[in-house]
Coordinates of C-alpha atoms and ligand atoms in Angstrom, one line a residue:
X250 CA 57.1 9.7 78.1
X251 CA 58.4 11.1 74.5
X252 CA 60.0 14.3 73.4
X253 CA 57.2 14.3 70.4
X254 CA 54.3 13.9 72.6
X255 CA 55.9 16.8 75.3
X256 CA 56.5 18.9 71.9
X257 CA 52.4 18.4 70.7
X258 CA 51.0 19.2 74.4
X259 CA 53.3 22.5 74.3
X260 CA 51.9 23.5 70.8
X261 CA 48.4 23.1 72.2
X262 CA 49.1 25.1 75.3
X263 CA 50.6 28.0 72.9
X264 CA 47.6 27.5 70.6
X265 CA 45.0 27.9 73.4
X266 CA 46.5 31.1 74.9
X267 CA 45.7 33.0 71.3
X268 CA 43.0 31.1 69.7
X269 CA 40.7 30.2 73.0
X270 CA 37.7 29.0 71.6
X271 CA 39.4 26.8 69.0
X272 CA 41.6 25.2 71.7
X273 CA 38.8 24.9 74.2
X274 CA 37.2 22.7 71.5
X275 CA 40.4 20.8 70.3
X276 CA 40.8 20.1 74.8
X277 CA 37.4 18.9 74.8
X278 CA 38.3 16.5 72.2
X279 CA 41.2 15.7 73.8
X280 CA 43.0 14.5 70.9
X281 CA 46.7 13.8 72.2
X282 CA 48.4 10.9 69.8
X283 CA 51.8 9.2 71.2
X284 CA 53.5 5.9 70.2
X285 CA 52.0 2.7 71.1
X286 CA 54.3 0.6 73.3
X287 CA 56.7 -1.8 72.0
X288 CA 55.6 -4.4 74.8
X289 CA 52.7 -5.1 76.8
X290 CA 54.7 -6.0 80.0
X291 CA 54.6 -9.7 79.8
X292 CA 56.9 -10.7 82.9
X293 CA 58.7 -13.6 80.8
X294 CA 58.7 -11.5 77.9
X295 CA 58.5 -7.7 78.2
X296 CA 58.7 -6.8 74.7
X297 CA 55.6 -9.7 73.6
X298 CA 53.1 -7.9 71.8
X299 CA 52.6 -3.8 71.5
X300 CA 50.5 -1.9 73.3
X301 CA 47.6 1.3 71.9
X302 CA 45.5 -1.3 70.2
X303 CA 44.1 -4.3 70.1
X304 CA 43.6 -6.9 67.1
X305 CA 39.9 -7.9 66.2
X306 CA 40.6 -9.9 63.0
X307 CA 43.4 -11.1 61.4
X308 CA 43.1 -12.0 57.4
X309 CA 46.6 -14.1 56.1
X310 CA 47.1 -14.9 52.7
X311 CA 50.1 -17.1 52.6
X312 CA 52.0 -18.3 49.2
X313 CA 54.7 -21.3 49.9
X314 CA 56.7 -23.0 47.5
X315 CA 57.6 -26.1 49.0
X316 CA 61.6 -26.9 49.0
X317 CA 62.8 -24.1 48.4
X318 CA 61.0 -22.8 51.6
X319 CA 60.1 -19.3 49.8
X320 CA 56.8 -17.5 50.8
X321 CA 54.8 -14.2 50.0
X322 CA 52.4 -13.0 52.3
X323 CA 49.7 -10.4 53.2
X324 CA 48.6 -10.0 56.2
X325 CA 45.5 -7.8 57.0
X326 CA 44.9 -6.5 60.8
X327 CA 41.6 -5.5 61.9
X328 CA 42.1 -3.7 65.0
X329 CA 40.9 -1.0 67.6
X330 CA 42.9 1.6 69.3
X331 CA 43.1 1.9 72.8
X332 CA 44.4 5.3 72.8
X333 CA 45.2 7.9 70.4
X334 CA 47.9 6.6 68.6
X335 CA 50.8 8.9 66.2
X336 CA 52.8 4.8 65.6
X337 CA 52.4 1.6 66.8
X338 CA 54.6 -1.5 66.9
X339 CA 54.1 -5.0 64.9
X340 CA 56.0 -7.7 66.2
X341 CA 57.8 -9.6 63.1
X342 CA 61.1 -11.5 62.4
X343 CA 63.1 -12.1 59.2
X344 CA 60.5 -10.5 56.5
X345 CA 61.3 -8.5 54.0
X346 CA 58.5 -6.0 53.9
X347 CA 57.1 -4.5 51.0
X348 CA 54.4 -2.3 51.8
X349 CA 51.8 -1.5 54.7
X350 CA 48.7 1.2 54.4
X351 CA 46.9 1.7 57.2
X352 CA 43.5 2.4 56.5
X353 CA 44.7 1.8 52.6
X354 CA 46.8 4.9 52.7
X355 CA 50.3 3.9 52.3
X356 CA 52.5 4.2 55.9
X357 CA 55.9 4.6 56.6
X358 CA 57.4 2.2 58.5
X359 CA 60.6 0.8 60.5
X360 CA 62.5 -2.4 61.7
X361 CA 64.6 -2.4 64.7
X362 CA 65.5 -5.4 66.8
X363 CA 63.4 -6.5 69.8
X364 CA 63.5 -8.8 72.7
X365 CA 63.0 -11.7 71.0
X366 CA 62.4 -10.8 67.2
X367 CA 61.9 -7.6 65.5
X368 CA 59.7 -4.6 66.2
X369 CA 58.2 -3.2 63.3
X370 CA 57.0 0.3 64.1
X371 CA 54.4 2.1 61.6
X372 CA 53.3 5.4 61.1
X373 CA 49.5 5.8 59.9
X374 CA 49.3 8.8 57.6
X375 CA 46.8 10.1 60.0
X376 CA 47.2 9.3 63.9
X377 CA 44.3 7.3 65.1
X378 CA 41.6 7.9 67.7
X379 CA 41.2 5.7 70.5
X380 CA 38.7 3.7 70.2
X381 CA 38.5 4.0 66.5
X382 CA 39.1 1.1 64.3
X383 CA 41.3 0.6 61.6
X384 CA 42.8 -1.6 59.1
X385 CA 46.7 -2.3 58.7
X386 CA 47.6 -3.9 55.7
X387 CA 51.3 -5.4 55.5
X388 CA 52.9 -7.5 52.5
X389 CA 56.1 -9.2 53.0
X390 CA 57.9 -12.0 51.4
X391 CA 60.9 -14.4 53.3
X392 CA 62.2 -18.0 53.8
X393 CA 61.3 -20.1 56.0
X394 CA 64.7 -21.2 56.3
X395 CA 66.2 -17.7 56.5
X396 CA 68.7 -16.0 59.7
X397 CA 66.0 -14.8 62.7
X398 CA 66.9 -12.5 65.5
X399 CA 64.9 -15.4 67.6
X400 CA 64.1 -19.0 67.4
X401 CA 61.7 -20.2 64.6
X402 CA 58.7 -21.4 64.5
X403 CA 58.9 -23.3 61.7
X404 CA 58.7 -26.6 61.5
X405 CA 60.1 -28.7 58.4
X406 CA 59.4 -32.3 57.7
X407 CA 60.9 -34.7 54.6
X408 CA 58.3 -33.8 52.6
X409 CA 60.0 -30.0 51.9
X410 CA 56.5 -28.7 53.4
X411 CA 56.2 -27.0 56.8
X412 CA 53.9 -27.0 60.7
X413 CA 54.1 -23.7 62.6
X414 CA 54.8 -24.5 66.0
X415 CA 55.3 -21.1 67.8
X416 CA 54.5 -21.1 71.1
X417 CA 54.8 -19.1 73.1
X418 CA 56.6 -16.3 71.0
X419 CA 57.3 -16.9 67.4
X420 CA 54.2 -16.4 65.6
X421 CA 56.3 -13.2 64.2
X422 CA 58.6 -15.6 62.1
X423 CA 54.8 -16.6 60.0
X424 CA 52.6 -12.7 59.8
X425 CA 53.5 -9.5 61.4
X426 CA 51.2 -9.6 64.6
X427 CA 50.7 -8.4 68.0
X428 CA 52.3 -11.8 69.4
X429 CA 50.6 -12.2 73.3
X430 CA 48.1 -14.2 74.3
X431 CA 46.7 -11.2 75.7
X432 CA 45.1 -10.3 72.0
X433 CA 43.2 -12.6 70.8
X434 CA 41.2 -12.0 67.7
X435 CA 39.2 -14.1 64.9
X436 CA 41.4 -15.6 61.8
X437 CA 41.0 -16.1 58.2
X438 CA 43.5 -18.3 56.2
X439 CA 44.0 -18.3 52.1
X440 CA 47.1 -20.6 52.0
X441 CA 48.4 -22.1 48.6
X442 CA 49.5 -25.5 48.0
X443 CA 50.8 -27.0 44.7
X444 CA 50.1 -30.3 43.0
X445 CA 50.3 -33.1 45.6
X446 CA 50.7 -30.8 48.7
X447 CA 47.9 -30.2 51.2
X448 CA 47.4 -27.0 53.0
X449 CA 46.3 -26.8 57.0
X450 CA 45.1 -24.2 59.2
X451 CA 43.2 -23.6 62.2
X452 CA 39.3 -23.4 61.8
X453 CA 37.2 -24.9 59.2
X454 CA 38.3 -25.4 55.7
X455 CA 35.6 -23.2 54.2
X456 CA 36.5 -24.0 50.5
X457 CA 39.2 -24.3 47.8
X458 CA 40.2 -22.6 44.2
X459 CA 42.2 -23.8 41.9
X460 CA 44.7 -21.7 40.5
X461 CA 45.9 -21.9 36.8
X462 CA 49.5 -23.0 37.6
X463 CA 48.2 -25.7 39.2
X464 CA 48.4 -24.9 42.9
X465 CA 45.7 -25.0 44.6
X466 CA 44.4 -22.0 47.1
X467 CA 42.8 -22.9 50.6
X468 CA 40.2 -21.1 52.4
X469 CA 39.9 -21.2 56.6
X470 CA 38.1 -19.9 59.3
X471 CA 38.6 -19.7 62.6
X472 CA 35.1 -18.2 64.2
X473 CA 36.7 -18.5 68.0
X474 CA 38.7 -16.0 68.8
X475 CA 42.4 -16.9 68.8
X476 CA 45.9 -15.8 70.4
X477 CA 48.7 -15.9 67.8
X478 CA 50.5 -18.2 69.9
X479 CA 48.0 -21.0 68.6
X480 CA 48.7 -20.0 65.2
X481 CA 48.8 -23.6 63.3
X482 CA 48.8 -23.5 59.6
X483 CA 51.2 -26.2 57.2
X484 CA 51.6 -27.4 53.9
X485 CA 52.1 -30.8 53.5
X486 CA 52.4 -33.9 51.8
X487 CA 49.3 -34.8 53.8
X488 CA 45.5 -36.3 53.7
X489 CA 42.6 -35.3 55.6
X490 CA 40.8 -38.0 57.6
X491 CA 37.1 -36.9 58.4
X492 CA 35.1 -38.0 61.2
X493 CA 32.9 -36.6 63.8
X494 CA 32.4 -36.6 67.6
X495 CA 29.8 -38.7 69.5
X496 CA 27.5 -35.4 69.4
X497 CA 28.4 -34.6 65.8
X498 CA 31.3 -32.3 66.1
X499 CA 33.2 -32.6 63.0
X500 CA 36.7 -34.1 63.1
X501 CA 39.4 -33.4 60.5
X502 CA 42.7 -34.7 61.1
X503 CA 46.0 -34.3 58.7
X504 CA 48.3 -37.5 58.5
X505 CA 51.3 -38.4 56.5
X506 CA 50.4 -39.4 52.7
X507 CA 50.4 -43.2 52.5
X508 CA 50.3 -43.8 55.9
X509 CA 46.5 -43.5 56.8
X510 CA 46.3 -47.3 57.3
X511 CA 49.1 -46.6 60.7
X512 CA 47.4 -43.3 61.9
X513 CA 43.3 -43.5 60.9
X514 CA 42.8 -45.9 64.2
X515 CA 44.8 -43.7 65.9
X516 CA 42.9 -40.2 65.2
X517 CA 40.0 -42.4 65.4
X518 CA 40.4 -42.4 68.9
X519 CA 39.2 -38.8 69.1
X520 CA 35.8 -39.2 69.8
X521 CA 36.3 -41.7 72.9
X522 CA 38.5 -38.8 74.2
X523 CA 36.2 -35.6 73.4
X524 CA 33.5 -37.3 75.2
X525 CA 35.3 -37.7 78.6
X526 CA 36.3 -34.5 78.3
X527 CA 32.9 -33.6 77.3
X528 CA 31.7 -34.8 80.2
X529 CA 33.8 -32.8 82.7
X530 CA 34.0 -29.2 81.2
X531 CA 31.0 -29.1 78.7
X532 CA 30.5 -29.1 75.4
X533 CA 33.9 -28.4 73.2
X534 CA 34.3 -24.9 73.0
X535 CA 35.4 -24.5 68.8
X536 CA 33.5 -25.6 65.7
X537 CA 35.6 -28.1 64.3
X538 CA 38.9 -30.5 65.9
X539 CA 41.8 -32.3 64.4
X540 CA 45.1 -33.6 65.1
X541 CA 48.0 -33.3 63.1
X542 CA 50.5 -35.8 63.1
X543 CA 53.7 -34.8 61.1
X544 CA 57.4 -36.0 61.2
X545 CA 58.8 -32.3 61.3
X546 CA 58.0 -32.2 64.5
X547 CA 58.7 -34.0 67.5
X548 CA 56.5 -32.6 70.1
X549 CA 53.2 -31.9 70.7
X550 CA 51.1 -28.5 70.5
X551 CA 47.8 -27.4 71.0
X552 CA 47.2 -25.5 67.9
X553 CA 43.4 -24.4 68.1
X554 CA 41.8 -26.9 66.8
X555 CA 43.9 -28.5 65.1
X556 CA 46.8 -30.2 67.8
X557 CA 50.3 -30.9 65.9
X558 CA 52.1 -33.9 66.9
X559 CA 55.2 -35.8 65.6
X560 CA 55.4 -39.3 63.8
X561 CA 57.5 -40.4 66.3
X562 CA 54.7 -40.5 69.5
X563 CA 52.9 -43.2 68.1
X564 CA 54.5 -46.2 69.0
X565 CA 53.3 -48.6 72.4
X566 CA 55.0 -47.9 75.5
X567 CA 57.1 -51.2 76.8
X568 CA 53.8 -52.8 78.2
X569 CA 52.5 -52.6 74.6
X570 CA 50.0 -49.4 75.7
X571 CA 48.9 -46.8 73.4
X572 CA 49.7 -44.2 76.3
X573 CA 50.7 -41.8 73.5
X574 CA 46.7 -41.2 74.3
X575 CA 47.6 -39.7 77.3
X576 CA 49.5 -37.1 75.0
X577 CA 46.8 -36.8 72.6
X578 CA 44.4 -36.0 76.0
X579 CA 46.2 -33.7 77.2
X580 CA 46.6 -31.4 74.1
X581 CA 42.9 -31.7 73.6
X582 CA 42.5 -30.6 77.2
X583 CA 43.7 -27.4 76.3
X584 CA 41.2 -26.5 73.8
X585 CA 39.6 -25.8 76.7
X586 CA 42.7 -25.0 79.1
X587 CA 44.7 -22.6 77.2
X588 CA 42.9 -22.2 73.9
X589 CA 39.5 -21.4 75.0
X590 CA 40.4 -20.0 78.3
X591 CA 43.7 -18.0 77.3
X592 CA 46.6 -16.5 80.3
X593 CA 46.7 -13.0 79.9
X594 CA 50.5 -13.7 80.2
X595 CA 53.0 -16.4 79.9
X596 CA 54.2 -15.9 83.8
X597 CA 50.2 -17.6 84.3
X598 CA 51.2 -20.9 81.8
X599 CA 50.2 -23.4 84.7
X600 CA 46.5 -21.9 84.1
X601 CA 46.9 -24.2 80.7
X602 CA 49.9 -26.7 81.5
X603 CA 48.4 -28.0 84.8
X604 CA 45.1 -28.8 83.9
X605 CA 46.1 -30.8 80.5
X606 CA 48.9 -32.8 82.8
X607 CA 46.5 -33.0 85.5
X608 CA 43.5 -34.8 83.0
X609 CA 45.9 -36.6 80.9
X610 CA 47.5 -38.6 84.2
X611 CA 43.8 -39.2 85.2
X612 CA 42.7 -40.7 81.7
X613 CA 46.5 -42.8 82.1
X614 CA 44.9 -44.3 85.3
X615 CA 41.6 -44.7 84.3
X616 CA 42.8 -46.8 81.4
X617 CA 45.1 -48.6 83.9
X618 CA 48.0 -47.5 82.6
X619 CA 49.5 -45.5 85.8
X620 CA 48.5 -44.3 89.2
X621 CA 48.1 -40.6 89.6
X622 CA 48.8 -40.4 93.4
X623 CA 52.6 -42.5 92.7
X624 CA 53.2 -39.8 90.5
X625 CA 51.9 -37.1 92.3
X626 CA 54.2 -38.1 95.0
X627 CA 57.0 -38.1 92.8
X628 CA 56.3 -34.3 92.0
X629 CA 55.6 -33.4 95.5
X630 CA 59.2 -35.0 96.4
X631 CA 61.1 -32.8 93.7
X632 CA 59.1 -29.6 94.0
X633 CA 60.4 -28.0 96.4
X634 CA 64.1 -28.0 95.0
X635 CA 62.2 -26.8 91.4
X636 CA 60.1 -24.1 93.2
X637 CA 64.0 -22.8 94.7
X638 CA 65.4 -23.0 91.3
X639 CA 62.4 -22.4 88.8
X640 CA 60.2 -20.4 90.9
X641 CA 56.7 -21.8 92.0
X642 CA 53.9 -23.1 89.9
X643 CA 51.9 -19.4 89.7
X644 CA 55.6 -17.5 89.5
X645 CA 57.8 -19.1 86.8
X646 CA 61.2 -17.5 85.8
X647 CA 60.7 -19.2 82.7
X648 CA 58.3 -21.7 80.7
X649 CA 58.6 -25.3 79.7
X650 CA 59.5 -26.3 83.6
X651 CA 58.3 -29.6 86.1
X652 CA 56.9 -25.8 87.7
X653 CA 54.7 -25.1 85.6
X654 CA 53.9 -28.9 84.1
X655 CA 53.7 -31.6 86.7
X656 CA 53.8 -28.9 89.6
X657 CA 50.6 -27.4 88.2
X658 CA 48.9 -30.6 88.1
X659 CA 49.6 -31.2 91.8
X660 CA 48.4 -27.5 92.6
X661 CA 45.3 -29.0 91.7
X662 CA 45.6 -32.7 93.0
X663 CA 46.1 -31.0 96.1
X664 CA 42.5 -29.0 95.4
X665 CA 40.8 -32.0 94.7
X666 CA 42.3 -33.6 97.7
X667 CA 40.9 -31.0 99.8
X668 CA 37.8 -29.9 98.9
X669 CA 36.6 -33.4 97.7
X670 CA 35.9 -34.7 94.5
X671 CA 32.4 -33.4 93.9
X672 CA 33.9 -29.8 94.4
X673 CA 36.6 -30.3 92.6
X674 CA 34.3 -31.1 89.2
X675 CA 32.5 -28.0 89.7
X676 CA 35.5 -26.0 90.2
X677 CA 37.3 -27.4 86.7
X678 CA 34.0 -27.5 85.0
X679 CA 32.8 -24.3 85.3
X680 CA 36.1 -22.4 84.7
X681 CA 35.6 -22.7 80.9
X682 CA 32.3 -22.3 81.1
X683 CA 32.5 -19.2 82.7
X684 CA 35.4 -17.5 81.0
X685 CA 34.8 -19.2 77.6
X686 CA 36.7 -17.2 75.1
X687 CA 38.4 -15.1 77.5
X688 CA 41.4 -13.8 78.7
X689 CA 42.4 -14.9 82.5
X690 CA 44.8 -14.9 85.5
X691 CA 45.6 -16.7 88.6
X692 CA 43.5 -14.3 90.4
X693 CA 41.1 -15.2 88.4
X694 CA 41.2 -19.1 89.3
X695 CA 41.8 -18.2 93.1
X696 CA 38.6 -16.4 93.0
X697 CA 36.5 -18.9 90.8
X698 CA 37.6 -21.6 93.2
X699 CA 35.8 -19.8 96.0
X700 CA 33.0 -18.7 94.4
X701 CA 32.6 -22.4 92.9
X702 CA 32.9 -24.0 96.7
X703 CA 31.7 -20.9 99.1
X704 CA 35.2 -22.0 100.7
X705 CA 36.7 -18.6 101.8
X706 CA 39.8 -20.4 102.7
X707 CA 40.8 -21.7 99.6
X708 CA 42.0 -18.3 99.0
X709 CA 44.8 -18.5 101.2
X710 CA 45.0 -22.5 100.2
X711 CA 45.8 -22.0 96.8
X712 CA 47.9 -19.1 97.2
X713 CA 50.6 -20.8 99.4
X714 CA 50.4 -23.3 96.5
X715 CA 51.0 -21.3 93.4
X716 CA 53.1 -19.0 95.0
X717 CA 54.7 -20.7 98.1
X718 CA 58.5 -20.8 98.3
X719 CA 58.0 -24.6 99.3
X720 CA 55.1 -27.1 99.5
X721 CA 52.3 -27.0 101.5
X722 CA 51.3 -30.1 103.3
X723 CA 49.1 -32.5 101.3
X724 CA 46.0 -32.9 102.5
X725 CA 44.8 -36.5 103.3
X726 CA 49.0 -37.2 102.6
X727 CA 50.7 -37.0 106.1
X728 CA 53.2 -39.0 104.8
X729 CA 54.2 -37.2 102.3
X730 CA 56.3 -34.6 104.5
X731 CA 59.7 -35.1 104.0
X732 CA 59.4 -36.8 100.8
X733 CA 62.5 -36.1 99.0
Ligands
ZN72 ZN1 50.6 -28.7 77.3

């Protein structure tokens, strides 16, 4: 694979000719370091993440000055090899880097340009075991307004602070990680905020110091384990609204500073919309939940625990609805879709995006404010030309599509249609029961749907679905052939 590794088994081979009982020992070890890979083979995005390890904690302090948009951070990496390692590869974009040790001994290190950011390959002063675990330590400093090799995650409202919103691949432009959903590993947030700012981050605020300048220095944790691509800290010109769920979850939500009068009733709405959720998958699946509603941002993003939105959902649709609830739904779906139960790649996204578009458009017609089948219709009429041009729901050539979105959601209406309703519930609830915290695929789904049901044939069913150059027919929807 490399010249280096070629050159080290050679040596041993030498080595063992003149020294046998030495080498016989050194073989039994089986010692035999190479480069981690700069990728993990994500089919959307080869170079996502690095391979030879995997992350079991990450620790971020994180020191923004509002305005000016300048930061210093350190970033400690808890992590385990997977094999014996000589290097491995960060994944990181626009930092200045100051200094890594890898089990506190200082290590060399070196940028080059990836896929979509930078790779940031380090040298440990000793290669690592597999299996061992170690502790990478990198301090960096940048702006959040500086060049990038990729797009940004950042996120800057007209208060100078900032929202990370970097799905699915810029995580990189906040902390040198190993950015795919692939790894995910348990957080810990110190963030700093000055006079008058707020600071946010996934998990629970677990306390706060005050700093003799003034600022003042947040503590998080995030217990769950997490995928960077979730990654949602800010600072702010915000306040926290408290509350808590029917069954005492607590609720913490971020809104604009003088607005709270406009958005408390809104995020008040929370608990009415964990409970039917409750209801279908189980009990919520993190410690704490929030939204946070910002006018840097224009979307909306299921940050673990804490779902970012922007100021300008909030306003009744032409009937005079709040069906920005549907939106609010469908990110909190996720927690369980996509948070909780994570795609081991980004080619899997309907695993996350057709669920949360699925339950949102059944809470829109439970309130009255829609009718799912009319809109399922409408995406079994266009689907076809979007599976030719997009690829199908369980093969996207890229993310954000109607594939993945509204053609996920029908993957599943078409499920519900034909195994029943009572089916159906079993199948969705038990998914993030069973894989709580996990890591899945498709595969996965195909076979939890016919464990779930006993139905052998929904193997075969869901297969021409997800991966089907055109649409099956819909069951119970003989009409619908043709529909174009
Ligand atoms: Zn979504």
């Amino acid at each position: 694979m490399n010249t280096g590794r070629r050159a080290l088994l050679k040596g041993a081979g030498v080595a063992a000719f003149t020294v046998p009982l030495f080498a016989t020992a050194a073989h039994a070890k089986g010692f035999d370091p190479g480069p981690g890979s700069d990728g993990v083979g994500d089919p959307l995005f080869p170079t996502l993440g690095n391979g030879g390890y995997q992350v079991t904690h990450y620790d971020l302090t994180f020191d923004f000055t509002p305005v000016t948009y300048d930061f210093t951070g350190e970033v400690t990496l808890s992590a385990q090899a997977t094999q014996d390692l000589s290097s491995f590869n960060l994944d990181t974009d626009g930092h200045t880097i100051d200094a890594i040790t890898v089990n506190g001994r200082s290590a060399p290190y070196a940028l080059s340009v990836g896929q979509s950011g930078q790779e940031l390959t380090v040298t440990p002063a000793r290669p690592l075991h597999k299996g061992a675990p170690f502790t990478v330590t990198v301090r960096y400093r940048g702006n959040g307004k500086a060049p990038r090799v990729g797009l940004t995650g950042w996120r800057f409202g007209t208060d100078g602070g900032f929202a990370s919103a970097v799905q699915s691949s810029r995580a990189d432009t906040f902390l040198p990680c190993n950015d795919t959903p692939s790894d995910k590993a348990t957080w810990t947030f110190h963030i700093s905020a000055p006079e008058g700012y707020v600071a946010a981050a996934n998990g629970e605020l677990t306390g706060k110091d005050k700093r003799p300048d003034g600022s003042t220095l947040w503590h998080f944790a995030l217990r769950e384990r997490m995928p960077t691509e979730l990654l949602g800290i800010a600072v702010v010109k915000g306040t926290y609204l408290y509350g808590t769920s029917r069954t005492g979850l607590p609720l913490r939500h971020v809104v604009p500073q003088g607005q709270e009068d406009k958005y408390g009733p809104i995020v008040a709405r929370t608990p009415d919309h964990l409970a039917w959720l409750e209801a279908k998958f189980g009990r919520y699946p993190f410690s704490v939940y929030g939204v946070h509603i910002y006018d840097g941002y224009t979307d909306a993003l299921e940050n673990s625990t804490l779902t970012l939105m922007g100021t300008n959902w909030f306003k009744p649709n032409a009937d005079g609805n709040p069906t920005y609830e549907n939106t609010m739904v469908h990110e909190l779906t996720h927690q369980w879709f996509g948070d909780s139960v994570t795609p081991d790649d980004w080619q899997q996204a309907w695993l996350n995006e057709g669920p949360a578009t699925y339950y949102a458009a059944l809470y829109s017609e439970e309130r009255g404010w829609s009718v799912m089948d009319d809109k399922m219709k409408a995406t079994y009429a266009k689907l076809d030309a979007v599976r030719a041009s997009d690829g199908p729901p369980g093969l996207p050539k890229a993310l954000g599509g109607v594939n993945i979105y509204d053609g996920g959601a029908l993957v599943l209406y078409a499920l519900q249609l034909r195994v029943g309703q009572r089916k159906f519930d079993r199948i969705m609830g038990l998914w993030p029961r069973r894989f709580r915290d996990r890591n899945v695929t498709s595969e996965d789904f195909i076979r939890h749907a016919v464990e779930a049901t006993g139905e052998r044939a929904l193997d075969g069913f869901l297969r021409d679905w997800l991966f089907g150059a055109v649409n099956p027919p819909m069951p119970g929807r003989p009409d619908w052939a043709g529909v174009s």
